[in-house]
Short mmCIF file of C-alpha atoms and ligand atoms in Angstrom, two decimals:
data_model
loop_
_atom_site.label_atom_id
_atom_site.label_comp_id
_atom_site.label_asym_id
_atom_site.label_seq_id
_atom_site.Cartn_x
_atom_site.Cartn_y
_atom_site.Cartn_z
CA MET A 1 0.00 0.00 0.00
CA GLU A 2 1.50 3.33 -1.07
CA ARG A 3 1.44 5.88 1.72
CA LEU A 4 0.86 9.48 0.73
CA VAL A 5 3.12 11.78 2.66
CA LYS A 6 4.62 14.40 0.37
CA SER A 7 2.82 17.74 0.56
CA GLU A 8 2.46 17.76 -3.26
CA SER A 9 0.43 14.61 -2.88
CA PHE A 10 -2.38 16.28 -0.98
CA TYR A 11 -5.49 17.01 -2.96
CA MET A 12 -6.00 20.40 -1.43
CA GLN A 13 -3.30 22.93 -2.17
CA GLN A 14 -2.27 24.26 1.24
CA SER A 15 -2.23 28.03 1.25
CA MET A 16 -2.39 30.98 3.57
CA ARG A 17 -3.53 34.52 3.21
CA TRP A 18 -0.85 37.18 3.20
CA PHE A 19 -1.71 40.87 3.33
CA GLY A 20 1.43 41.97 1.51
CA PRO A 21 4.70 43.49 2.74
CA GLN A 22 2.93 45.15 5.73
CA ASP A 23 1.72 41.80 7.06
CA PRO A 24 3.33 41.01 10.43
CA VAL A 25 3.40 37.34 9.37
CA SER A 26 6.25 36.91 6.90
CA LEU A 27 6.30 34.82 3.74
CA SER A 28 9.08 32.80 5.31
CA PHE A 29 6.81 31.87 8.23
CA ILE A 30 4.04 30.83 5.86
CA ARG A 31 6.47 28.64 3.98
CA GLN A 32 7.58 27.06 7.26
CA ALA A 33 3.94 26.29 8.06
CA GLY A 34 4.03 23.99 5.03
CA CYS A 35 2.21 26.12 2.46
CA SER A 36 2.92 26.18 -1.24
CA GLY A 37 0.27 28.74 -2.14
CA ILE A 38 -0.13 32.38 -1.20
CA VAL A 39 -3.51 34.04 -1.25
CA THR A 40 -3.13 37.78 -1.54
CA ALA A 41 -4.34 40.99 -3.12
CA LEU A 42 -2.90 44.31 -4.20
CA HIS A 43 -4.41 46.08 -1.21
CA HIS A 44 -2.65 49.34 -2.05
CA ILE A 45 -4.63 49.81 -5.27
CA PRO A 46 -7.85 51.72 -4.59
CA ASN A 47 -11.13 49.87 -5.19
CA GLY A 48 -12.26 50.15 -8.77
CA GLU A 49 -8.85 50.82 -10.34
CA VAL A 50 -7.14 48.46 -12.80
CA TRP A 51 -4.38 46.25 -11.38
CA THR A 52 -1.45 46.76 -13.72
CA THR A 53 0.71 43.93 -15.00
CA GLN A 54 3.73 45.59 -13.48
CA GLU A 55 2.24 45.53 -9.96
CA ILE A 56 1.02 41.96 -10.37
CA VAL A 57 4.42 40.71 -11.51
CA LYS A 58 6.13 42.51 -8.64
CA ARG A 59 3.91 40.73 -6.10
CA GLN A 60 4.42 37.38 -7.85
CA LYS A 61 8.15 37.78 -7.63
CA GLU A 62 8.05 38.59 -3.90
CA ILE A 63 6.21 35.31 -3.37
CA ALA A 64 8.37 33.25 -5.75
CA ASP A 65 11.47 34.37 -3.82
CA PHE A 66 10.17 32.23 -0.96
CA GLY A 67 9.47 29.18 -3.11
CA MET A 68 5.68 29.62 -3.27
CA ILE A 69 3.18 30.75 -5.87
CA TRP A 70 0.39 33.31 -5.87
CA ASN A 71 -2.39 30.79 -6.48
CA VAL A 72 -5.49 32.79 -5.53
CA VAL A 73 -6.40 36.45 -5.49
CA GLU A 74 -8.42 37.43 -2.47
CA SER A 75 -10.00 39.74 -3.36
CA VAL A 76 -10.44 41.89 -6.39
CA PRO A 77 -13.00 44.10 -4.62
CA VAL A 78 -16.24 44.89 -6.39
CA HIS A 79 -16.80 48.65 -6.24
CA GLU A 80 -19.95 49.71 -4.36
CA ALA A 81 -21.18 51.50 -7.50
CA ILE A 82 -21.36 48.12 -9.26
CA LYS A 83 -23.43 46.63 -6.43
CA THR A 84 -25.89 49.52 -6.53
CA GLN A 85 -25.60 50.07 -10.30
CA SER A 86 -24.99 53.76 -9.89
CA GLY A 87 -22.46 56.43 -10.86
CA ASN A 88 -19.51 55.17 -12.87
CA TYR A 89 -20.38 51.51 -12.51
CA ILE A 90 -19.99 50.72 -16.21
CA GLN A 91 -16.43 52.03 -16.13
CA TYR A 92 -15.74 50.06 -12.95
CA ILE A 93 -16.94 46.87 -14.64
CA GLU A 94 -14.63 47.57 -17.58
CA ASN A 95 -11.76 48.07 -15.13
CA TYR A 96 -12.64 44.79 -13.41
CA LYS A 97 -12.48 42.98 -16.75
CA GLN A 98 -9.07 44.48 -17.46
CA THR A 99 -7.81 43.35 -14.05
CA ILE A 100 -9.02 39.81 -14.85
CA ARG A 101 -7.12 39.90 -18.16
CA ASN A 102 -3.96 41.25 -16.55
CA LEU A 103 -3.99 38.63 -13.80
CA ALA A 104 -4.60 35.87 -16.34
CA ASN A 105 -1.71 37.06 -18.51
CA CYS A 106 0.54 36.69 -15.49
CA GLY A 107 -0.83 33.22 -14.76
CA VAL A 108 -2.92 34.08 -11.66
CA LYS A 109 -6.15 32.34 -12.47
CA ILE A 110 -8.41 32.12 -9.44
CA ILE A 111 -10.11 35.27 -8.20
CA THR A 112 -12.19 35.61 -5.03
CA TYR A 113 -14.63 38.46 -4.52
CA ASN A 114 -17.77 39.16 -2.56
CA PHE A 115 -20.99 41.04 -3.14
CA MET A 116 -21.82 42.15 0.40
CA PRO A 117 -23.27 45.65 0.55
CA VAL A 118 -21.13 48.24 2.39
CA LEU A 119 -19.47 45.92 4.91
CA ASP A 120 -17.37 42.86 4.23
CA TRP A 121 -17.11 40.41 7.14
CA THR A 122 -18.37 41.69 10.48
CA ARG A 123 -17.66 40.88 14.15
CA THR A 124 -18.45 42.65 17.41
CA ASP A 125 -15.54 41.28 19.47
CA LEU A 126 -12.02 40.66 18.20
CA ALA A 127 -10.56 39.36 21.44
CA TYR A 128 -13.10 36.95 22.91
CA VAL A 129 -11.26 34.88 25.50
CA THR A 130 -12.06 31.19 25.03
CA THR A 131 -11.93 28.60 27.80
CA ASP A 132 -8.29 27.70 27.03
CA GLY A 133 -7.12 31.33 27.18
CA SER A 134 -6.64 31.89 23.46
CA LYS A 135 -8.60 34.71 21.81
CA ALA A 136 -11.21 34.31 19.10
CA LEU A 137 -13.44 36.51 16.95
CA ARG A 138 -17.08 36.70 17.95
CA PHE A 139 -20.38 38.08 16.73
CA GLU A 140 -22.74 38.93 19.55
CA LYS A 141 -26.22 39.74 18.37
CA ALA A 142 -27.26 42.00 21.26
CA ALA A 143 -24.07 44.05 20.93
CA PHE A 144 -24.57 44.37 17.19
CA ILE A 145 -28.16 45.56 17.61
CA ALA A 146 -27.00 47.95 20.33
CA PHE A 147 -24.61 49.49 17.83
CA ASP A 148 -27.20 49.65 15.06
CA ALA A 149 -30.17 50.97 17.04
CA PHE A 150 -28.52 53.08 19.75
CA VAL A 151 -25.03 54.12 18.60
CA LEU A 152 -25.54 54.55 14.88
CA LYS A 153 -29.24 55.24 15.46
CA ARG A 154 -29.95 53.99 11.96
CA LYS A 155 -33.20 55.20 10.48
CA GLY A 156 -35.50 52.19 10.35
CA ALA A 157 -33.58 50.13 12.92
CA GLU A 158 -36.69 50.03 15.16
CA THR A 159 -38.56 48.09 12.48
CA THR A 160 -35.69 45.66 11.81
CA TYR A 161 -35.83 44.14 15.30
CA SER A 162 -38.45 42.86 17.73
CA GLU A 163 -39.17 44.70 20.96
CA THR A 164 -37.46 41.98 22.98
CA GLU A 165 -34.34 42.24 20.80
CA LEU A 166 -34.27 46.00 21.26
CA ASP A 167 -34.73 45.69 25.04
CA GLU A 168 -31.90 43.18 25.29
CA ALA A 169 -29.70 45.39 23.15
CA LYS A 170 -30.44 48.40 25.34
CA GLN A 171 -29.50 46.42 28.43
CA ARG A 172 -26.33 45.28 26.73
CA LEU A 173 -25.44 48.87 25.85
CA ASP A 174 -26.06 50.01 29.42
CA SER A 175 -23.66 47.34 30.65
CA MET A 176 -20.81 48.73 28.53
CA SER A 177 -18.32 51.43 29.47
CA ALA A 178 -17.77 54.36 27.09
CA ALA A 179 -14.49 52.76 25.99
CA GLU A 180 -16.26 49.49 25.25
CA VAL A 181 -18.86 51.27 23.14
CA THR A 182 -16.10 53.01 21.18
CA LEU A 183 -14.35 49.69 20.66
CA LEU A 184 -17.59 48.03 19.51
CA GLN A 185 -18.11 50.79 16.95
CA LYS A 186 -14.54 50.49 15.76
CA ASN A 187 -14.78 46.71 15.43
CA ILE A 188 -17.89 47.00 13.29
CA ILE A 189 -17.14 49.92 10.98
CA ALA A 190 -13.42 50.66 11.02
CA GLY A 191 -12.67 47.76 8.66
CA LEU A 192 -11.41 44.26 9.41
CA PRO A 193 -8.35 42.94 7.53
CA GLY A 194 -9.05 42.69 3.82
CA SER A 195 -12.23 44.78 3.99
CA GLU A 196 -10.51 47.57 2.10
CA GLU A 197 -12.89 50.16 3.50
CA GLY A 198 -13.43 51.75 6.89
CA PHE A 199 -15.94 54.41 7.89
CA THR A 200 -16.73 57.08 10.44
CA LEU A 201 -20.28 56.99 11.79
CA ASP A 202 -21.44 59.69 9.36
CA GLU A 203 -19.80 58.11 6.35
CA PHE A 204 -21.29 54.81 7.35
CA GLN A 205 -24.88 56.13 7.44
CA LYS A 206 -24.28 57.73 4.02
CA ALA A 207 -23.01 54.42 2.63
CA LEU A 208 -26.10 52.64 3.97
CA ASP A 209 -28.33 55.28 2.37
CA THR A 210 -27.01 54.38 -1.08
CA TYR A 211 -28.93 51.10 -0.74
CA LYS A 212 -32.28 52.83 -0.37
CA GLY A 213 -34.73 51.04 -2.66
CA ILE A 214 -32.36 48.10 -3.23
CA ASP A 215 -33.97 44.94 -1.95
CA GLU A 216 -32.77 41.36 -2.27
CA GLU A 217 -34.24 40.90 -5.69
CA ARG A 218 -32.59 44.02 -7.03
CA LEU A 219 -29.21 43.20 -5.48
CA ARG A 220 -29.35 39.70 -6.94
CA SER A 221 -30.16 41.09 -10.35
CA ASN A 222 -27.25 43.57 -10.07
CA LEU A 223 -24.97 40.67 -9.18
CA ILE A 224 -26.20 38.63 -12.13
CA SER A 225 -25.72 41.47 -14.58
CA PHE A 226 -22.17 41.92 -13.24
CA LEU A 227 -21.55 38.20 -13.76
CA LYS A 228 -22.94 38.33 -17.30
CA GLU A 229 -20.34 40.99 -18.05
CA ILE A 230 -17.29 39.47 -16.39
CA ILE A 231 -17.72 35.71 -16.80
CA PRO A 232 -17.32 35.80 -20.61
CA VAL A 233 -13.97 37.55 -20.02
CA ALA A 234 -13.04 34.92 -17.43
CA ASP A 235 -13.98 32.26 -20.01
CA GLU A 236 -11.72 33.85 -22.62
CA CYS A 237 -8.76 33.94 -20.23
CA GLY A 238 -9.35 30.69 -18.35
CA VAL A 239 -9.93 32.43 -15.02
CA LYS A 240 -12.06 30.90 -12.27
CA MET A 241 -14.17 33.41 -10.39
CA ALA A 242 -15.04 32.41 -6.81
CA ILE A 243 -17.71 34.34 -4.95
CA HIS A 244 -17.33 34.43 -1.17
CA PRO A 245 -20.48 34.01 0.93
CA ASP A 246 -21.91 36.68 3.19
CA ASP A 247 -20.42 36.78 6.67
CA PRO A 248 -22.58 36.52 8.73
CA PRO A 249 -24.89 34.80 6.26
CA TYR A 250 -28.00 36.93 6.69
CA SER A 251 -29.18 40.47 6.29
CA ILE A 252 -27.61 42.98 8.68
CA LEU A 253 -28.33 46.70 9.15
CA GLY A 254 -31.41 46.41 6.97
CA LEU A 255 -29.20 45.67 3.96
CA PRO A 256 -30.01 42.92 1.48
CA ARG A 257 -27.66 39.92 1.24
CA VAL A 258 -27.86 37.34 -1.52
CA VAL A 259 -24.96 34.91 -0.99
CA SER A 260 -25.96 33.29 2.29
CA LYS A 261 -27.65 29.96 1.74
CA GLU A 262 -27.80 26.99 -0.59
CA SER A 263 -30.60 28.40 -2.74
CA ASP A 264 -28.66 31.69 -3.14
CA LEU A 265 -25.60 29.82 -4.38
CA GLN A 266 -27.73 27.73 -6.70
CA ALA A 267 -29.36 30.85 -8.18
CA ILE A 268 -25.97 32.46 -8.83
CA LEU A 269 -24.54 29.33 -10.48
CA ASP A 270 -27.66 28.79 -12.59
CA ALA A 271 -27.84 32.39 -13.77
CA VAL A 272 -24.49 32.12 -15.58
CA PRO A 273 -23.79 28.42 -16.16
CA SER A 274 -20.07 28.59 -17.06
CA THR A 275 -17.89 26.61 -14.63
CA ASN A 276 -15.78 29.75 -14.30
CA ASN A 277 -18.70 31.26 -12.42
CA GLY A 278 -17.89 29.46 -9.18
CA LEU A 279 -17.62 29.57 -5.44
CA CYS A 280 -15.21 30.27 -2.65
CA PHE A 281 -16.67 27.72 -0.24
CA CYS A 282 -16.24 29.31 3.18
CA THR A 283 -17.36 26.86 5.86
CA GLY A 284 -17.06 29.50 8.59
CA SER A 285 -19.48 31.89 6.91
CA LEU A 286 -21.96 29.35 5.57
CA GLY A 287 -21.73 27.24 8.74
CA VAL A 288 -23.34 29.93 10.90
CA ARG A 289 -26.70 28.89 9.41
CA GLU A 290 -28.09 25.63 10.65
CA ASP A 291 -30.01 25.15 7.41
CA ASN A 292 -26.78 25.00 5.37
CA ASP A 293 -25.83 21.31 5.19
CA LEU A 294 -22.18 21.83 4.34
CA PRO A 295 -20.97 18.35 3.25
CA ASN A 296 -24.05 18.06 1.08
CA MET A 297 -23.43 21.48 -0.44
CA VAL A 298 -19.81 20.57 -1.24
CA SER A 299 -20.98 17.45 -3.00
CA LYS A 300 -23.75 19.30 -4.84
CA PHE A 301 -21.58 22.22 -6.00
CA ALA A 302 -18.38 20.15 -6.37
CA ASP A 303 -17.66 21.22 -9.95
CA ARG A 304 -17.98 24.89 -9.16
CA ILE A 305 -15.87 25.15 -5.99
CA HIS A 306 -12.61 26.87 -6.94
CA PHE A 307 -11.30 27.83 -3.53
CA VAL A 308 -11.99 26.78 0.05
CA HIS A 309 -11.85 28.57 3.41
CA LEU A 310 -11.88 26.05 6.24
CA ARG A 311 -13.00 27.32 9.63
CA SER A 312 -15.64 26.40 12.19
CA THR A 313 -18.02 28.56 14.18
CA ARG A 314 -20.05 27.70 17.26
CA ARG A 315 -23.43 29.34 17.65
CA ASN A 316 -25.76 29.61 20.62
CA GLU A 317 -29.52 29.97 20.93
CA GLN A 318 -29.34 33.76 21.16
CA GLY A 319 -27.93 33.97 17.64
CA ASP A 320 -24.35 34.74 18.72
CA PHE A 321 -21.40 32.82 17.34
CA TYR A 322 -17.67 32.67 17.86
CA GLU A 323 -14.88 31.10 15.85
CA ASP A 324 -14.03 27.75 17.37
CA ASN A 325 -10.97 25.53 16.77
CA HIS A 326 -10.96 24.27 13.20
CA LEU A 327 -12.09 20.73 14.00
CA GLU A 328 -14.60 21.73 16.68
CA GLY A 329 -17.75 23.87 16.66
CA ASP A 330 -20.81 23.34 14.48
CA VAL A 331 -19.09 22.63 11.17
CA ASN A 332 -18.86 18.98 10.23
CA MET A 333 -15.25 19.37 9.09
CA PHE A 334 -14.74 15.66 8.55
CA GLY A 335 -17.73 15.53 6.20
CA VAL A 336 -16.64 18.68 4.37
CA VAL A 337 -13.05 17.55 3.83
CA ARG A 338 -14.16 14.07 2.77
CA GLU A 339 -16.42 15.61 0.11
CA LEU A 340 -13.65 17.95 -0.99
CA VAL A 341 -11.22 15.04 -1.38
CA LYS A 342 -13.80 13.19 -3.47
CA ALA A 343 -14.42 16.30 -5.58
CA SER A 344 -10.68 16.81 -6.18
CA GLN A 345 -10.28 13.14 -7.09
CA SER A 346 -13.07 13.20 -9.62
CA ARG A 347 -12.07 16.59 -11.09
CA LYS A 348 -8.39 15.60 -11.03
CA ILE A 349 -7.38 18.97 -9.66
CA ASN A 350 -5.86 20.40 -6.51
CA ILE A 351 -8.37 22.75 -4.97
CA PRO A 352 -6.59 25.55 -3.12
CA MET A 353 -7.55 25.81 0.53
CA ARG A 354 -6.57 28.00 3.38
CA PRO A 355 -7.13 27.59 7.10
CA ASP A 356 -9.42 30.55 7.60
CA HIS A 357 -8.61 32.59 10.67
CA GLY A 358 -7.20 31.09 13.84
CA HIS A 359 -7.09 31.94 17.51
CA GLN A 360 -4.60 34.43 18.82
CA MET A 361 -2.56 32.13 21.04
CA LEU A 362 0.82 31.42 22.65
CA ASP A 363 3.43 34.07 21.78
CA ASP A 364 1.01 35.79 19.44
CA LEU A 365 -1.01 36.96 22.45
CA GLU A 366 1.79 39.45 23.12
CA LYS A 367 2.04 40.68 19.54
CA ILE A 368 0.14 43.07 17.35
CA THR A 369 -1.63 40.82 14.90
CA ASN A 370 -4.28 41.16 12.23
CA PRO A 371 -7.55 39.92 13.81
CA GLY A 372 -8.06 36.32 12.74
CA TYR A 373 -4.78 36.23 10.85
CA SER A 374 -2.10 35.61 13.48
CA ALA A 375 0.55 33.02 12.61
CA ILE A 376 0.30 30.38 15.32
CA GLY A 377 -3.49 29.96 15.38
CA ARG A 378 -3.53 29.48 11.63
CA LEU A 379 -0.58 27.12 11.84
CA ARG A 380 -2.56 25.01 14.32
CA GLY A 381 -5.61 25.11 12.04
CA LEU A 382 -3.59 24.13 8.98
CA ALA A 383 -1.82 21.32 10.83
CA GLU A 384 -5.13 19.87 12.00
CA LEU A 385 -6.73 20.17 8.58
CA ARG A 386 -3.71 18.65 6.86
CA GLY A 387 -3.89 15.72 9.27
CA LEU A 388 -7.59 15.33 8.63
CA GLU A 389 -7.08 15.26 4.88
CA PHE A 390 -4.16 12.87 5.22
CA GLY A 391 -6.27 10.43 7.23
CA ILE A 392 -9.20 10.65 4.83
CA MET A 393 -6.99 10.18 1.75
CA ASN A 394 -5.27 7.14 3.13
CA SER A 395 -8.46 5.54 4.39
CA LEU A 396 -10.22 6.14 1.08
CA LYS A 397 -7.32 4.40 -0.65
CA GLU A 398 -7.44 1.46 1.67
CA ILE A 399 -11.18 0.90 1.74
C1 LIG G 1 -12.45 37.35 6.06
C2 LIG G 1 -12.49 37.02 4.65
C3 LIG G 1 -13.29 37.98 3.80
C4 LIG G 1 -13.12 37.63 2.34
C5 LIG G 1 -13.89 38.49 1.39
C6 LIG G 1 -13.80 37.91 0.00
O1 LIG G 1 -11.63 36.86 6.77
O2 LIG G 1 -12.90 35.73 4.45
O3 LIG G 1 -12.84 39.28 4.01
O4 LIG G 1 -11.79 37.80 2.01
O5 LIG G 1 -15.20 38.59 1.76
O6 LIG G 1 -14.08 38.89 -0.95
#
């Protein structure tokens, strides 16, 4: 019986996110963690502008110097004007197409993006102390509503929530010190790593106002018309587009969200049937919903999954969740990885994966780290996931 041990023999291509030269985690460290792929973006280029070949090649070279490749772009951000179909959105779509062509010419052929209005991923607490003393990211519903209804005082917030929810949120707010309220606001609107945008309270309300009159149906149709423009370009250049799900996977702040559940993903894939119109399967985001059966979704969408984020969340009855260890929490990681191995086997490809987020732990507790993206927590996540895949691969061979 041949034993699979070499890292090239894994089905999933082990990768980590790197935020560029400013990232406190170096490329050398990522290499030492066992990765061959780097997931990155040209964060210094403002949203909406074309990524030039020169800048792309420069980044590729930085990565190649450490013996790895830039396998996935995360993300080429979709300008807000495209999501709302306003202002210069036609020009921004043209720019997006050019960025796809430029990346393809350089050989970078998987692109992640999202279509979440205004905010990318959202948490209320970036240093939630877990029972073992490591720190995790958390979304606490009452704190979020407290921000929305009583700090931001969003018009219409009263109708978004029930009276009980508002009462609980008010109590939660009253329990916080002024510094805690400021921190909560910062956590929600100042921009988490990779979000590309941060806001003051005023700017934030203005950004929300641009979605007036845009409901789910309209947002979905704006997404589909964007896809109808860009996927033919992706087809020409052999680029796989991978949409990231909403995080958390439901409407927040009265904004529509259309990439949260199985039927949303199905609608997106059906609307533009090319395989290049695909998914970034993020188990942490999708796993917050109990009605998302993740292993089943992997098997159903197997041909259209171009990139994978592996992470587990644990929810409670109040609707809060925190990021648990990668093999714990509510996500059936064994089932997900088993389906991914089967999908890679049948497609005869290596699907890039990254351990998504990780706890701030050990020496990293003393360091300034990007929330969710410290070195040691992700190293632990990757090591566990690699072991899980290794076990599944060998047992599938033997059975
Ligand atoms: C958070 C990330 C997201 C993701 C974007 C993709 O950690 O998973 O910021 O990169 O939503 O466009």
